[in-house]
Coordinates of N, CA and C in Angstrom, one line a residue:
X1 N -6.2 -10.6 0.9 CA -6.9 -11.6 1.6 C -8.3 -11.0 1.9
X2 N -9.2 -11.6 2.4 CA -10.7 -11.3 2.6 C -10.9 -10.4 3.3
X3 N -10.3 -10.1 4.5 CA -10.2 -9.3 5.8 C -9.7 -7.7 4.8
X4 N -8.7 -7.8 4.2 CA -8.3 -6.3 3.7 C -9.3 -6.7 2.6
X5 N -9.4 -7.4 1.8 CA -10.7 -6.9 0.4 C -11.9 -6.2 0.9
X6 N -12.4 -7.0 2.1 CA -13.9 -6.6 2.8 C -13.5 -4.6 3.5
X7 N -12.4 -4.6 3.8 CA -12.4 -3.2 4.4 C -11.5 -2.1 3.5
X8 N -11.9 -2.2 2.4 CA -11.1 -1.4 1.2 C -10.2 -1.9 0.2
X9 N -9.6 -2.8 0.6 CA -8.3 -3.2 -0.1 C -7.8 -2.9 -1.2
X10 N -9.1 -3.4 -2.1 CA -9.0 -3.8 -3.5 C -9.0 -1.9 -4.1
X11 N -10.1 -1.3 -3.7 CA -9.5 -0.3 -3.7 C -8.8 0.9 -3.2
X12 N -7.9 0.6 -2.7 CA -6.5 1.4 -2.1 C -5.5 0.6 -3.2
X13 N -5.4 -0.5 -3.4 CA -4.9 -0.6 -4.7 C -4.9 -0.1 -6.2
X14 N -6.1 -0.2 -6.3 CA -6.4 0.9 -7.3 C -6.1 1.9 -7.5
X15 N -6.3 3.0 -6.2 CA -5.8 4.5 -6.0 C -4.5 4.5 -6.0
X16 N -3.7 3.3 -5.9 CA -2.7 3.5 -5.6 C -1.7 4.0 -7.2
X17 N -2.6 2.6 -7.9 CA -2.0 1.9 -9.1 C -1.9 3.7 -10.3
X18 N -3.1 4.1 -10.1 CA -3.8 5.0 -10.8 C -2.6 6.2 -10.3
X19 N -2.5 6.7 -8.9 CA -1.6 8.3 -8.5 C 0.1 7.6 -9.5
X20 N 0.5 6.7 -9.0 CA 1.7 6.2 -9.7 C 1.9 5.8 -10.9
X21 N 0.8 5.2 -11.5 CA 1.0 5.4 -13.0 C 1.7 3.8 -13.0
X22 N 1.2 2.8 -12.1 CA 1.8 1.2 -12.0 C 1.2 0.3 -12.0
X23 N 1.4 -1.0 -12.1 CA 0.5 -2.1 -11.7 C 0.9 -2.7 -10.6
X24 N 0.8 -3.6 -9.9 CA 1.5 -4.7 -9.0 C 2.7 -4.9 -9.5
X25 N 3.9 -5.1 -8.9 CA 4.9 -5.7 -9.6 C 5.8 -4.7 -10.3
X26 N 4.9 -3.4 -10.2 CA 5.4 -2.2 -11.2 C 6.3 -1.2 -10.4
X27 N 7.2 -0.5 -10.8 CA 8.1 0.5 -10.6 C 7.9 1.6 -11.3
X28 N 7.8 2.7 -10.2 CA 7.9 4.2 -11.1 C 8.8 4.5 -11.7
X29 N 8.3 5.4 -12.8 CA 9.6 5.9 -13.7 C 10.7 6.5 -12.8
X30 N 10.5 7.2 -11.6 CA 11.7 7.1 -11.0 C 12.7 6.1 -10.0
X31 N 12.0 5.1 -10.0 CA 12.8 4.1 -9.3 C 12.6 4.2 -8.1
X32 N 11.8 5.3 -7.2 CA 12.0 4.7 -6.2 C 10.4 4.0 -5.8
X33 N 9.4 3.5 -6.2 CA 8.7 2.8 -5.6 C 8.5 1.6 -6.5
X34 N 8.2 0.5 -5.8 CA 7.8 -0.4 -6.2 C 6.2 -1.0 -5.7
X35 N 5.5 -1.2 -6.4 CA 4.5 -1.8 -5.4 C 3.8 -3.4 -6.2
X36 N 4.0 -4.2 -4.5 CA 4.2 -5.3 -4.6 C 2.7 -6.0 -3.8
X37 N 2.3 -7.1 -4.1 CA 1.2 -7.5 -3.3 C 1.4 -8.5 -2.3
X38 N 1.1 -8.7 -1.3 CA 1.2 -9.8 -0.3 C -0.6 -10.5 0.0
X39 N 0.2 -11.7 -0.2 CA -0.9 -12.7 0.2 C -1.7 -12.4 1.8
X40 N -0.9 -12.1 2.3 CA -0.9 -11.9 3.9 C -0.2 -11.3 4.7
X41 N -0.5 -10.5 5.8 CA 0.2 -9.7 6.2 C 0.6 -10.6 7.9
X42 N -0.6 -11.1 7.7 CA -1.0 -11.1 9.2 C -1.7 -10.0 10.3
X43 N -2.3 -9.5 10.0 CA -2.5 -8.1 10.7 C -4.3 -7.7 10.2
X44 N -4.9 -9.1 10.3 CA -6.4 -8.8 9.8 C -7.3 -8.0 10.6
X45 N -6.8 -7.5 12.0 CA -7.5 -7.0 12.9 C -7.1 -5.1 12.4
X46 N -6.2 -5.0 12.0 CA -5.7 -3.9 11.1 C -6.0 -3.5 9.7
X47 N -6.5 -4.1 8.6 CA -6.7 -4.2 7.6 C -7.2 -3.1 7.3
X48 N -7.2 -2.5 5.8 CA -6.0 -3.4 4.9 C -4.4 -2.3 5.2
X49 N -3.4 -3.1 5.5 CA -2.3 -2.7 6.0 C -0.9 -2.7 5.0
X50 N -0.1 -2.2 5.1 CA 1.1 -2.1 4.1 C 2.5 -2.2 5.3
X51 N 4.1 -2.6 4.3 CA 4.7 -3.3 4.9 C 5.9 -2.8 4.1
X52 N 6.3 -1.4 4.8 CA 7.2 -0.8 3.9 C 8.6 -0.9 4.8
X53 N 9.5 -1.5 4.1 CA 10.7 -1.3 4.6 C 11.0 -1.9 6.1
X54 N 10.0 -3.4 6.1 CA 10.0 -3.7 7.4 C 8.8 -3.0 8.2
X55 N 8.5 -2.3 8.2 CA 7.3 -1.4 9.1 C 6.1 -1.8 9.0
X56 N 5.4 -2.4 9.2 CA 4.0 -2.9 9.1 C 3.3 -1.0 10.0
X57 N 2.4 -1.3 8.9 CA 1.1 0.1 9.3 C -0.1 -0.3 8.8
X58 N -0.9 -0.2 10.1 CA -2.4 -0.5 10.0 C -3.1 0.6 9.5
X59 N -4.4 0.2 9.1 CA -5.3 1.0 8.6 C -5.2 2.2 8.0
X60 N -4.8 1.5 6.8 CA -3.7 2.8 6.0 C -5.3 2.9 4.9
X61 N -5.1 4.7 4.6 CA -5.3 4.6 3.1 C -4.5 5.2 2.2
X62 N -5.0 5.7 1.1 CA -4.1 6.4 0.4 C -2.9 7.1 0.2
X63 N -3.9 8.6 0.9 CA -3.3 9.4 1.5 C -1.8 9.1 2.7
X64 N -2.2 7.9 3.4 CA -1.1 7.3 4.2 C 0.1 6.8 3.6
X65 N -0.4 6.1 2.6 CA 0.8 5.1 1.9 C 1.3 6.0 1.4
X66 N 0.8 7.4 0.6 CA 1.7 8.5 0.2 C 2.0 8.7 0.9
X67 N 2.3 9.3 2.1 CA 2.9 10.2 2.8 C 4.1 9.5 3.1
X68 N 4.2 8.2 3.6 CA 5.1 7.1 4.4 C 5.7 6.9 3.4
X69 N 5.5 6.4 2.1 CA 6.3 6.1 1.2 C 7.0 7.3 0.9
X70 N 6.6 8.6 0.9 CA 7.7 9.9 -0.1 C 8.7 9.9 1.0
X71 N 8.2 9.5 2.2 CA 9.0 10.2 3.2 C 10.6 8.7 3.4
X72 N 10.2 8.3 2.8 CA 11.1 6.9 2.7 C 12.5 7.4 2.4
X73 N 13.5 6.9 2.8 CA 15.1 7.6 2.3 C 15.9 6.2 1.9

């Protein structure tokens, strides 16, 4: 959405797509990540935010989404 594009979005995607080796919609060769896009989070005062396993986390970058996601069980 505009709120996460205007405050990085588009690229934290990128960085994302690029450390994992995926596109949208894509799975790592080992199965455990998938990364998926949402229209909306609802959380524009947070942006741009991720929605892992139920958990909504604000003002995430990179470095974040790695860390939350390895630590995922």
């Amino acid at each position: 959405s505009l709120p996460c594009m205007l405050r990085g979005g588009e690229e934290l995607l990128a960085e994302l797509c690029e450390r994992w080796g995926i596109q949208p919609g894509g799975t790592t060769a080992d199965g455990k990540i998938t990364l998926e896009l949402a229209e909306c989070l609802g959380a524009c005062d947070g942006a741009p935010c991720m929605l892992v396993n139920d958990e909504l986390t604000l003002r995430v970058t990179a470095d974040d989404v790695e860390k939350q996601v390895r630590g995922v069980k």
